[in-house]
Amino acid sequence: EEEEEEDDDAMEENDSRLKKKEKLLFAGDSDDSDNEQGNRSTVLDDEDDEEDGFGGSSKWKNNLAQKAADSFLNGRMANLMELVYGMSLNGTDQSTDANGSNGNDESDDEMFFRPKAKSGLSKNYEENNEVDSMRFKLDSTDMKNWEEEEVRETIRDRFVTGNWQDAADADEAAANEEEGEVFGDFEDLETGEKFGKDKDGEEEEEDANGDVKMKDGEGEGGDRKKSKEELKKKFDAQYDEEKSGGGFLEELQQQIDKQKQVNDEEFADMDEYTRTLHLGYRPGSYVRIEMNRIPCEFVQYFKPTVPVIVGGLQSGEETFGFLQLRFKKHRWHRRILKSNDPLIFSLGWRRFQALPVYSIEDQNDRLRMLKYTPEHMHCVATVYGPITPPSTGILAIKDASNNLPGFRISATGFVLELDQSTQIVKKLKLVGEPYKIFKNTAFIKNMFNSMLEVAKFEGASLRTVSGIRGQIKKALRGTPEGRFRATFEDKILMSDIVFCRTWYPVTPNKLYNPVTTYGPWRAMKTMAQLRRENNVPIPVNPDSLYKPIVRQERKFNPLRIPKTLEAALPFANKPKLEAKKKAPSMETKRAVVLEPEERRAYTLMQKLQTIRNDKVYKRKVKSREKMAIHKKKVAKETEARELKQKEMTKKRYRIAGQEEARARKKMALGDAND
């Protein structure tokens, strides 16, 4: 009971103190700076460490109201001059803290409630009062001497050639250090427990008995750190996948690596025989292969010194079809290549001989057959051979024998697409002649041979030599086979030749002659090679020879205008053609006899005309000479001008090339620095 009474008295005394401090809080005199400074000072009642009579409470609970009032006044009554200039109102330097007392006079209990004021506000006072300037002022004492090896080593890892792992570790250590500063060591003054970090950087607690306890949610191995690392790896993997876009190949490679890892873990404890039954032979192992249905030449001409390459075929590679190749004659090959001439192709690990057909794609997506390969262009080559995946490279040569004096690669290319059927066409011109002409209609002959052919080409377009367009309408009955009726834009002539442009499908020859290494191999030869070997002359077709062109002179009827029409025409449009006289007239037959005076006058005029003609001739000769001299002079000036212009052009191009090279070098240096 006595203890309860003492507690009640202490509580009443504490309440009375709080009321007095509240009155002082609102009734304090703020005019006197000295009193204000004194109010901001911290006053401690006792400095002994003994506990008072509040049931084992600490000393820091004493004078709570006074401390709260002082902290409130410190926050409300801030000194602006002190904050701005780092000096108090009386002009003294802020060498002490904001409470007017040194840091040594403060007690630990006061710092539990109030943060320690920052000191040294006027450290850079002199620097801040200097002349305002945009130029950054450097102190020579703060600058480092970069000629020293140790100083240069401090930033070596910041470049591409440095070790970035050390820099990453240093950044991580700095981050951990910052985290440690935020969550540093502290002591609970009420319970006496101390909190801090262990050697591994994990936070731990120390109870009153001195036992160390791990914080809730953390294990002995640092579960929080591991979880953070796992989350970071997951985020990096997700980010890299989004940045790279992923793809089927990457996923397939990951599946293969994962399956390989699973297989290694699963069959690690098994013997080699069991592992071979499940997974097959490992790369680099010696195996024995048994082959069936091999050709007899392989045994007859077997050479142990020649290596044998063993390969396998997939199910799709055993079929044959037409391959479309993007083909180009090699620039070092001496001649252009001809369609249906045999070539030896090297496609993958196969070598075979085939007959290619060359074509080119026009504007209508039509493959037009070419008799020869273009000189400096790509074309499409259709070859019969084994089905090969697109984009596979291909090489072609004329002959594979070793006794060729000038071996050259014929062509190169790659596979475009696979197609069992081909749609190669070549142009075919059908020629006909009109034998009966009406206004815009004509009957054509010598173009077709039957009514069935005419029926197939009904509606086809025609064109004459003069450019008049037409169309095939219908076959004629009761006439020789192949004649038809056609309409044209205008009336044609009997001398016109009518053309019909058609497209004829071309099917490549199915030749696949694999090149064998063992035994004699017979290659397909061209007709030219066979004629050259057998001394067979080239057959001559008389219709293919050039013949002299004999053109008959056409005679046109004279223009005859009716008398009535000629009379109605104006005089300017009337024909003024005089009839040709058959016999000379009397004016040409009669002789002119001159009188003596007329003869002298005529002779004088002839002499004068002769003198004039001689002067004109001399003047023309002299003018030609002057013109020749002038032309030589102009040619010389032109040559000098062209030479000078050429030199200036070379100089301009040389300067432009140097600038371009300089810019390219600068760009390359920029990329290297990046």
XYZ file of C-alpha atoms in Angstrom:
674
model
C 0.000 0.000 0.000
C 2.853 2.410 0.789
C 4.426 1.717 -2.574
C 1.117 2.425 -4.333
C 0.801 5.737 -2.495
C 4.350 6.712 -3.516
C 3.523 5.914 -7.148
C 0.390 8.051 -7.014
C 2.370 10.985 -5.540
C 4.993 10.675 -8.273
C 2.340 10.691 -10.979
C 0.665 13.807 -9.555
C 4.022 15.579 -9.345
C 4.778 14.651 -12.956
C 1.389 16.002 -14.134
C 1.996 19.304 -12.362
C 5.388 19.638 -14.084
C 3.830 19.040 -17.505
C 1.232 21.775 -16.929
C 3.927 24.261 -15.885
C 5.999 23.475 -18.995
C 2.977 23.994 -21.233
C 2.432 27.425 -19.687
C 6.079 28.294 -20.244
C 5.809 27.026 -23.821
C 3.230 29.650 -24.808
C 4.280 32.432 -22.406
C 7.994 32.554 -23.142
C 9.640 35.898 -23.999
C 11.032 35.769 -27.575
C 12.389 39.327 -27.715
C 15.492 38.729 -25.698
C 17.979 36.717 -27.754
C 19.906 35.655 -24.715
C 16.808 34.227 -23.092
C 15.899 32.589 -26.375
C 19.301 31.024 -26.556
C 18.956 29.902 -22.992
C 15.543 28.368 -23.661
C 17.024 26.331 -26.490
C 19.726 24.890 -24.193
C 19.204 21.476 -22.714
C 19.108 21.253 -18.969
C 19.530 17.942 -17.227
C 18.451 17.537 -13.625
C 20.858 14.894 -12.516
C 23.784 13.136 -14.091
C 23.932 10.115 -11.856
C 23.064 6.743 -13.318
C 20.898 5.609 -10.415
C 17.283 4.812 -11.125
C 14.547 6.870 -9.448
C 11.378 5.577 -7.901
C 9.349 4.912 -11.093
C 9.421 1.159 -10.960
C 12.810 0.537 -12.589
C 12.482 3.145 -15.394
C 15.576 4.805 -16.854
C 16.853 8.323 -16.246
C 15.881 9.540 -19.734
C 12.230 9.724 -18.644
C 12.972 12.669 -16.359
C 11.857 16.156 -17.476
C 10.041 14.958 -20.574
C 7.877 18.076 -20.739
C 10.879 20.415 -20.522
C 12.632 18.513 -23.293
C 9.526 18.528 -25.489
C 9.101 22.280 -25.042
C 12.742 22.912 -25.899
C 12.550 20.760 -29.021
C 9.338 22.552 -30.090
C 10.955 25.955 -29.637
C 13.995 24.778 -31.582
C 11.754 23.830 -34.488
C 9.504 26.919 -34.371
C 12.049 29.619 -33.537
C 14.567 28.963 -36.312
C 17.243 31.582 -36.934
C 17.213 32.454 -40.666
C 20.570 34.244 -40.573
C 22.037 31.208 -38.962
C 20.634 28.947 -41.698
C 21.649 31.213 -44.605
C 25.006 32.650 -43.548
C 26.096 30.080 -40.977
C 26.463 32.804 -38.301
C 24.422 33.717 -35.249
C 22.694 37.060 -34.796
C 25.534 38.418 -32.665
C 28.053 37.753 -35.477
C 29.796 34.789 -33.907
C 30.660 31.801 -36.057
C 28.505 28.727 -35.747
C 31.219 26.702 -34.159
C 28.776 25.249 -31.716
C 25.569 23.404 -32.412
C 22.124 24.947 -32.814
C 21.398 24.736 -29.129
C 24.258 27.097 -28.173
C 26.345 24.450 -26.487
C 29.191 22.255 -27.616
C 28.600 18.707 -28.705
C 30.541 17.382 -25.728
C 28.046 18.936 -23.285
C 25.127 17.032 -24.732
C 24.102 13.840 -23.125
C 23.181 10.559 -24.696
C 19.668 10.769 -23.319
C 18.997 14.055 -25.132
C 20.139 12.635 -28.490
C 17.591 9.868 -28.221
C 14.790 12.431 -28.728
C 16.462 15.158 -30.783
C 18.782 14.734 -33.843
C 22.175 16.262 -33.536
C 22.412 19.592 -35.354
C 24.726 19.859 -38.304
C 27.882 21.771 -37.618
C 30.231 23.516 -39.963
C 27.616 25.449 -41.965
C 30.145 28.187 -42.654
C 32.873 25.874 -43.893
C 32.618 27.171 -47.443
C 31.682 30.711 -46.421
C 34.690 32.309 -48.080
C 34.208 30.317 -51.276
C 30.513 31.230 -51.476
C 31.292 34.948 -51.116
C 33.680 34.997 -54.067
C 32.940 36.586 -57.451
C 30.038 34.894 -59.247
C 31.418 32.943 -62.202
C 30.275 30.046 -64.439
C 33.764 28.551 -64.473
C 34.288 25.761 -61.996
C 37.144 26.484 -59.618
C 39.564 23.616 -59.071
C 41.947 23.356 -56.213
C 45.405 22.105 -57.114
C 45.498 20.068 -53.930
C 42.355 18.140 -54.933
C 43.656 17.197 -58.388
C 45.272 13.811 -58.914
C 48.545 13.167 -60.647
C 47.541 10.939 -63.588
C 51.158 10.259 -64.501
C 51.406 7.883 -61.568
C 50.673 4.240 -62.290
C 48.631 3.744 -59.110
C 46.281 6.613 -59.977
C 45.736 5.277 -63.499
C 45.022 1.819 -62.142
C 42.071 3.195 -60.166
C 40.071 3.876 -63.363
C 41.406 1.099 -65.587
C 38.370 -1.101 -64.951
C 36.056 1.716 -66.110
C 37.065 1.123 -69.758
C 36.189 -1.680 -72.144
C 39.590 -3.337 -71.795
C 39.355 -3.467 -67.985
C 37.940 -6.102 -65.661
C 34.280 -5.260 -65.178
C 33.704 -7.994 -62.634
C 35.832 -6.177 -60.057
C 33.918 -2.974 -60.711
C 30.617 -4.816 -60.281
C 31.845 -6.322 -57.019
C 32.937 -2.873 -55.854
C 29.509 -1.410 -56.713
C 27.799 -4.222 -54.857
C 30.048 -3.660 -51.844
C 29.290 0.072 -51.949
C 25.555 -0.666 -52.102
C 25.876 -2.992 -49.117
C 27.845 -0.327 -47.281
C 25.161 2.292 -47.967
C 22.523 -0.130 -46.785
C 24.584 -0.720 -43.674
C 24.766 3.022 -43.048
C 21.008 3.366 -43.270
C 20.397 0.360 -41.048
C 23.379 0.789 -38.738
C 24.102 -0.378 -35.209
C 21.820 0.968 -32.492
C 20.866 0.182 -28.902
C 17.448 0.052 -27.361
C 17.898 2.170 -24.230
C 14.662 0.914 -22.720
C 15.354 -2.806 -22.876
C 19.136 -2.651 -23.177
C 19.236 -4.781 -26.381
C 21.899 -4.046 -28.996
C 21.405 -4.489 -32.757
C 24.150 -4.743 -35.360
C 25.614 -6.755 -38.292
C 27.607 -9.903 -38.411
C 30.632 -10.516 -40.587
C 28.557 -11.629 -43.579
C 26.588 -8.388 -43.605
C 23.404 -9.962 -42.145
C 21.563 -8.050 -39.460
C 21.344 -9.713 -36.069
C 20.026 -8.977 -32.642
C 21.625 -9.338 -29.229
C 19.368 -9.920 -26.317
C 19.951 -8.861 -22.726
C 21.883 -12.050 -21.989
C 24.285 -11.397 -24.879
C 22.861 -14.109 -27.176
C 22.772 -13.255 -30.859
C 19.432 -13.701 -32.630
C 18.787 -13.574 -36.360
C 16.093 -11.228 -37.554
C 12.691 -12.731 -38.392
C 12.408 -13.972 -41.970
C 16.179 -14.554 -42.388
C 18.018 -17.877 -42.322
C 21.550 -18.729 -41.511
C 22.629 -18.744 -45.201
C 21.219 -15.353 -46.064
C 17.864 -16.272 -47.624
C 17.057 -12.668 -48.394
C 20.247 -12.157 -50.377
C 19.694 -15.372 -52.310
C 16.113 -14.452 -53.119
C 17.249 -11.048 -54.375
C 19.889 -12.650 -56.578
C 17.352 -15.115 -57.990
C 14.899 -12.307 -58.749
C 17.669 -10.305 -60.424
C 18.702 -13.274 -62.582
C 15.094 -13.912 -63.543
C 14.604 -10.265 -64.487
C 17.852 -10.186 -66.504
C 16.902 -13.357 -68.373
C 13.431 -11.987 -69.112
C 14.858 -8.642 -70.247
C 17.473 -10.267 -72.488
C 14.813 -12.500 -74.028
C 12.563 -9.517 -74.756
C 15.490 -7.531 -76.166
C 16.768 -10.286 -78.428
C 13.268 -11.327 -79.458
C 13.919 -15.022 -78.714
C 13.185 -17.433 -81.488
C 12.625 -21.032 -82.384
C 16.333 -21.838 -82.676
C 17.138 -20.514 -79.218
C 14.279 -22.460 -77.650
C 15.359 -25.583 -79.520
C 18.965 -25.149 -78.356
C 17.799 -24.714 -74.768
C 15.726 -27.889 -75.019
C 18.702 -29.783 -76.437
C 21.020 -28.545 -73.688
C 18.441 -29.376 -71.036
C 17.897 -32.872 -72.449
C 21.660 -33.422 -72.629
C 22.042 -32.414 -69.016
C 19.201 -34.741 -67.987
C 20.776 -37.617 -69.967
C 24.185 -37.053 -68.400
C 22.680 -37.052 -64.931
C 20.523 -40.118 -65.646
C 23.178 -42.312 -67.293
C 26.169 -41.169 -65.263
C 26.281 -44.339 -63.163
C 25.651 -46.804 -66.029
C 28.312 -48.744 -67.908
C 29.295 -47.935 -71.490
C 27.323 -50.774 -73.078
C 24.008 -49.784 -71.447
C 24.607 -46.138 -72.237
C 25.255 -47.004 -75.902
C 22.004 -48.965 -76.116
C 20.010 -45.969 -74.949
C 21.914 -42.958 -76.319
C 24.042 -44.387 -79.120
C 27.757 -44.018 -79.651
C 29.528 -40.933 -78.414
C 31.336 -38.645 -80.867
C 34.922 -39.800 -81.417
C 34.235 -43.496 -80.786
C 35.451 -46.266 -83.107
C 32.546 -48.232 -84.609
C 32.055 -51.023 -87.124
C 29.592 -50.385 -89.958
C 27.925 -53.073 -92.065
C 26.663 -51.857 -95.479
C 24.331 -53.685 -97.858
C 23.796 -53.387 -101.617
C 26.997 -51.520 -102.387
C 28.188 -51.440 -106.045
C 30.848 -53.916 -107.120
C 33.163 -51.109 -108.251
C 33.619 -50.132 -104.626
C 35.285 -53.511 -103.968
C 37.162 -53.741 -107.265
C 38.736 -50.311 -107.102
C 39.030 -49.982 -103.326
C 42.033 -47.953 -102.115
C 42.881 -48.052 -98.407
C 44.786 -44.773 -98.662
C 41.707 -42.863 -99.857
C 39.345 -41.829 -97.035
C 35.706 -42.865 -97.306
C 33.052 -40.393 -96.204
C 29.988 -42.095 -94.745
C 26.763 -40.088 -94.682
C 23.077 -40.616 -94.196
C 20.002 -39.425 -96.056
C 16.846 -38.137 -94.507
C 13.468 -39.305 -95.734
C 12.891 -36.116 -97.728
C 16.306 -36.214 -99.438
C 15.716 -39.565 -101.129
C 13.104 -38.160 -103.517
C 13.947 -36.545 -106.843
C 12.425 -33.544 -108.527
C 13.160 -30.303 -110.334
C 15.316 -27.778 -108.457
C 15.117 -24.086 -109.231
C 18.529 -22.460 -108.761
C 19.603 -18.835 -108.708
C 22.404 -19.274 -111.211
C 25.182 -17.049 -112.556
C 28.022 -17.774 -114.896
C 31.402 -17.363 -113.258
C 33.225 -14.274 -114.445
C 36.412 -16.250 -115.111
C 34.693 -18.797 -117.341
C 35.633 -18.145 -120.942
C 32.312 -18.871 -122.650
C 28.651 -18.441 -121.877
C 26.652 -21.553 -120.998
C 23.990 -23.020 -123.259
C 20.705 -24.603 -122.217
C 20.565 -28.419 -122.212
C 24.360 -28.669 -122.164
C 25.534 -31.149 -119.469
C 27.106 -29.714 -116.332
C 28.532 -31.384 -113.226
C 26.880 -29.989 -110.079
C 28.270 -30.131 -106.557
C 25.239 -29.859 -104.275
C 25.915 -30.508 -100.605
C 28.030 -33.692 -100.484
C 26.596 -34.986 -103.770
C 28.110 -34.656 -107.230
C 26.009 -35.432 -110.284
C 25.637 -34.516 -113.940
C 22.418 -32.949 -115.232
C 20.993 -30.901 -118.111
C 20.013 -27.425 -116.886
C 17.469 -25.204 -118.623
C 18.025 -21.472 -118.127
C 15.176 -18.981 -117.842
C 14.434 -15.498 -116.566
C 11.341 -14.106 -114.849
C 9.568 -11.305 -116.714
C 7.069 -8.706 -115.491
C 4.136 -11.143 -115.715
C 5.810 -13.682 -113.353
C 6.487 -15.912 -116.340
C 9.677 -17.947 -116.674
C 10.920 -17.313 -120.202
C 13.443 -19.771 -121.511
C 16.902 -18.478 -122.382
C 19.096 -20.151 -124.946
C 22.264 -18.896 -123.219
C 23.098 -17.554 -119.766
C 23.304 -13.762 -119.379
C 26.788 -12.277 -119.383
C 26.698 -10.371 -116.083
C 23.315 -11.250 -114.592
C 21.674 -13.946 -112.530
C 19.144 -16.291 -114.077
C 16.997 -19.223 -112.986
C 18.334 -22.705 -113.772
C 15.980 -25.696 -113.586
C 17.761 -28.984 -112.885
C 16.495 -32.502 -112.203
C 18.130 -33.872 -109.066
C 17.677 -34.857 -105.422
C 15.467 -32.672 -103.273
C 17.676 -30.271 -101.302
C 16.654 -27.639 -98.709
C 16.489 -24.046 -100.018
C 19.468 -21.688 -99.671
C 21.915 -24.574 -100.161
C 24.971 -23.490 -102.148
C 25.767 -25.100 -105.496
C 28.822 -25.231 -107.772
C 28.922 -26.229 -111.445
C 31.826 -27.255 -113.701
C 32.031 -28.427 -117.301
C 34.352 -31.402 -116.924
C 35.797 -33.210 -113.904
C 38.811 -34.745 -115.659
C 42.313 -33.943 -114.419
C 43.892 -33.351 -117.856
C 42.208 -30.033 -118.612
C 44.749 -27.328 -119.564
C 42.594 -24.416 -118.384
C 40.271 -25.459 -115.589
C 37.625 -22.912 -114.693
C 34.536 -22.967 -112.485
C 31.550 -22.654 -114.801
C 28.877 -21.184 -112.534
C 27.751 -20.730 -108.930
C 24.403 -20.289 -107.222
C 22.037 -21.597 -104.566
C 18.711 -23.422 -104.359
C 15.614 -21.226 -104.548
C 12.698 -23.614 -104.196
C 11.607 -27.177 -104.807
C 8.943 -28.031 -107.366
C 7.989 -31.333 -108.927
C 6.563 -29.545 -111.985
C 8.030 -26.731 -114.041
C 6.376 -23.915 -115.969
C 9.080 -22.743 -118.341
C 7.872 -21.312 -121.649
C 9.513 -20.001 -124.769
C 8.223 -17.519 -127.309
C 6.738 -18.862 -130.560
C 5.632 -16.624 -133.463
C 3.019 -17.930 -135.901
C 3.061 -16.230 -139.325
C 0.166 -15.910 -141.754
C -0.808 -14.034 -144.923
C -4.103 -12.403 -145.911
C -5.711 -13.715 -149.115
C -8.992 -11.764 -149.011
C -9.491 -8.329 -147.452
C -12.726 -6.531 -146.640
C -13.094 -3.228 -144.749
C -11.835 -4.287 -141.278
C -12.047 -8.030 -141.830
C -9.632 -10.329 -143.578
C -9.215 -14.036 -144.310
C -5.806 -15.382 -143.186
C -4.040 -18.492 -144.469
C -0.794 -20.442 -143.816
C -0.910 -19.918 -140.009
C -2.639 -23.089 -138.786
C -3.045 -26.572 -140.238
C -6.479 -27.615 -138.957
C -9.769 -26.293 -137.631
C -8.899 -27.731 -134.216
C -5.821 -25.506 -133.960
C -7.893 -22.485 -134.944
C -10.473 -23.360 -132.277
C -7.729 -23.463 -129.608
C -6.509 -19.984 -130.551
C -9.893 -18.251 -130.847
C -9.665 -14.795 -129.258
C -5.870 -14.595 -129.566
C -4.387 -11.225 -130.489
C -2.773 -10.567 -133.869
C -0.473 -7.873 -135.149
C 0.688 -6.897 -138.613
C 4.059 -5.585 -139.701
C 2.638 -2.074 -139.952
C 1.434 -2.283 -136.317
C -2.298 -2.824 -136.868
C -3.767 -4.989 -134.096
C -6.380 -7.671 -134.616
C -8.060 -10.778 -133.184
C -8.795 -14.321 -134.357
C -12.556 -14.837 -134.746
C -13.616 -18.129 -136.373
C -12.390 -20.926 -138.595
C -13.662 -20.951 -142.190
C -15.679 -23.892 -143.446
C -15.515 -25.237 -146.963
C -11.993 -23.906 -147.413
C -8.592 -25.558 -147.029
C -7.843 -26.529 -143.426
C -6.326 -23.867 -141.167
C -7.858 -20.729 -142.705
C -9.769 -18.357 -140.423
C -11.499 -14.987 -140.255
C -9.873 -12.135 -138.294
C -10.827 -8.550 -137.519
C -8.409 -5.593 -137.333
C -8.439 -1.991 -136.173
C -7.977 -0.732 -139.722
C -7.952 -2.052 -143.225
C -4.795 -4.029 -143.922
C -2.949 -4.528 -147.186
C -2.300 -7.679 -149.152
C 1.416 -7.163 -148.616
C 1.080 -7.203 -144.811
C 2.335 -10.178 -142.782
C 0.223 -11.205 -139.791
C 1.922 -12.456 -136.560
C 0.478 -14.314 -133.572
C 2.692 -14.346 -130.455
C 2.330 -17.512 -128.370
C 4.147 -19.256 -125.516
C 5.245 -22.859 -125.808
C 5.923 -24.930 -122.638
C 9.405 -26.419 -122.262
C 10.025 -29.494 -120.098
C 13.602 -30.049 -118.841
C 15.192 -33.418 -119.473
C 15.330 -35.781 -116.496
C 18.999 -36.704 -116.390
C 20.743 -37.597 -113.121
C 24.212 -39.084 -113.614
C 25.999 -39.374 -110.222
C 29.763 -38.873 -110.307
C 31.584 -41.873 -108.828
C 35.099 -41.868 -107.397
C 35.840 -45.579 -107.697
C 36.169 -47.028 -111.170
C 35.760 -45.423 -114.587
C 32.958 -42.906 -114.880
C 31.353 -42.036 -118.192
C 30.085 -38.501 -118.497
C 27.500 -37.321 -120.949
C 29.069 -35.393 -123.847
C 27.712 -32.633 -125.981
C 27.140 -32.923 -129.735
C 30.068 -30.600 -130.355
C 32.429 -32.897 -128.397
C 31.181 -35.984 -130.240
C 31.594 -34.317 -133.649
C 35.067 -33.124 -132.676
C 36.149 -36.586 -131.534
C 34.644 -38.410 -134.535
C 35.464 -35.720 -137.142
C 31.834 -35.367 -138.131
C 31.050 -32.130 -139.994
C 28.337 -29.841 -138.729
C 25.115 -30.414 -140.704
C 24.023 -27.415 -142.730
C 20.369 -26.505 -143.172
C 19.897 -24.542 -146.395
C 16.981 -22.667 -144.932
C 19.208 -21.347 -142.155
C 21.727 -19.764 -144.527
C 21.638 -16.088 -145.328
C 20.385 -15.348 -148.810
C 20.505 -12.154 -150.809
C 17.328 -10.182 -150.403
C 15.678 -9.315 -153.692
C 12.971 -6.729 -153.374
C 10.739 -5.995 -156.361
C 10.236 -2.370 -157.125
C 6.685 -1.373 -156.460
C 4.898 0.749 -159.027
C 2.273 3.146 -157.775
C -0.532 4.411 -159.999
C -0.494 8.140 -160.729
C -2.804 10.428 -158.846
C -5.842 11.242 -160.954
C -8.245 13.995 -159.931
C -11.641 14.243 -161.603
C -12.245 17.293 -163.755
C -15.194 18.498 -161.676
C -13.178 18.236 -158.419
C -10.168 19.984 -159.966
C -12.372 22.851 -161.132
C -13.803 23.296 -157.641
C -10.355 23.413 -156.003
C -8.689 26.789 -155.361
C -5.765 27.763 -157.506
C -3.200 27.036 -154.774
C -4.417 23.407 -154.529
C -4.818 22.703 -158.194
C -2.173 20.380 -159.707
C 0.325 22.336 -161.785
C 1.894 19.483 -163.651
C 2.677 20.075 -167.330
C 2.598 17.214 -169.721
C 5.971 15.932 -170.793
C 6.782 16.860 -174.374
C 7.747 14.014 -176.584
C 9.569 16.026 -179.336
C 11.737 19.158 -179.062
C 10.005 22.423 -179.870
C 10.905 24.938 -182.517
C 12.413 27.282 -179.899
C 15.120 24.765 -179.110
C 15.757 23.928 -182.724
C 16.258 27.439 -184.102
C 19.748 29.021 -184.245
C 20.526 32.460 -182.748
C 22.749 34.757 -184.891
C 24.327 37.658 -182.949
C 25.246 41.034 -184.333
C 28.874 42.290 -184.015
C 27.947 44.674 -181.186
C 25.970 42.006 -179.396
C 28.887 39.570 -179.822
C 31.354 42.094 -178.291
C 29.031 42.775 -175.373
C 28.512 39.030 -174.822
C 32.288 38.442 -174.904
C 32.903 41.231 -172.417
C 30.333 39.837 -170.043
C 31.938 36.408 -170.266
C 35.361 37.874 -169.392
C 33.959 39.780 -166.453
C 32.175 36.675 -165.230
C 35.386 34.661 -165.528
C 37.337 37.251 -163.503
C 34.629 37.256 -160.862
C 34.595 33.464 -160.651
C 38.378 33.409 -160.219
C 38.196 35.941 -157.363
C 35.450 33.970 -155.673
C 37.491 30.766 -155.984
C 40.621 32.406 -154.467
C 38.521 33.905 -151.670
C 37.054 30.479 -150.879
C 40.492 28.841 -150.816
C 41.829 31.481 -148.478
C 38.767 31.171 -146.268
C 39.284 27.406 -146.072
C 42.898 27.891 -145.003
C 41.879 30.364 -142.303
C 39.164 27.997 -141.164
C 41.666 25.118 -140.878
C 44.065 27.271 -138.824
C 41.193 28.375 -136.591
C 40.039 24.795 -136.099
C 43.546 23.738 -135.050
C 43.712 26.609 -132.568
C 40.284 25.814 -131.162
C 41.178 22.105 -130.896
C 44.371 22.969 -129.014
C 42.502 25.240 -126.597
C 39.803 22.620 -126.115
C 42.407 19.950 -125.367
C 44.141 22.189 -122.819
C 40.781 23.063 -121.246
C 39.769 19.411 -121.014
C 43.144 18.494 -119.503
C 42.825 21.239 -116.906
C 39.239 20.252 -116.163
C 40.313 16.624 -115.797
C 43.039 17.590 -113.325
C 40.581 19.710 -111.344
C 38.110 16.831 -111.300
C 40.800 14.434 -110.062
C 41.802 16.913 -107.373
C 38.192 17.369 -106.287
C 37.605 13.613 -106.160
C 40.865 13.119 -104.251
C 39.851 15.713 -101.641
C 36.380 14.198 -101.381
C 37.906 10.736 -100.930
C 40.228 11.988 -98.207
C 37.339 13.664 -96.388
C 35.246 10.511 -96.686
C 38.111 8.356 -95.376
C 38.647 10.810 -92.523
C 34.937 10.706 -91.640
C 34.914 6.905 -91.849
C 37.953 6.715 -89.569
C 36.329 9.103 -87.112
C 33.150 7.035 -87.142
C 35.144 3.846 -86.565
C 36.939 5.444 -83.607
C 33.567 6.546 -82.199
C 32.175 3.010 -82.508
C 35.289 1.604 -80.821
C 34.923 4.041 -77.933
C 31.272 3.115 -77.557
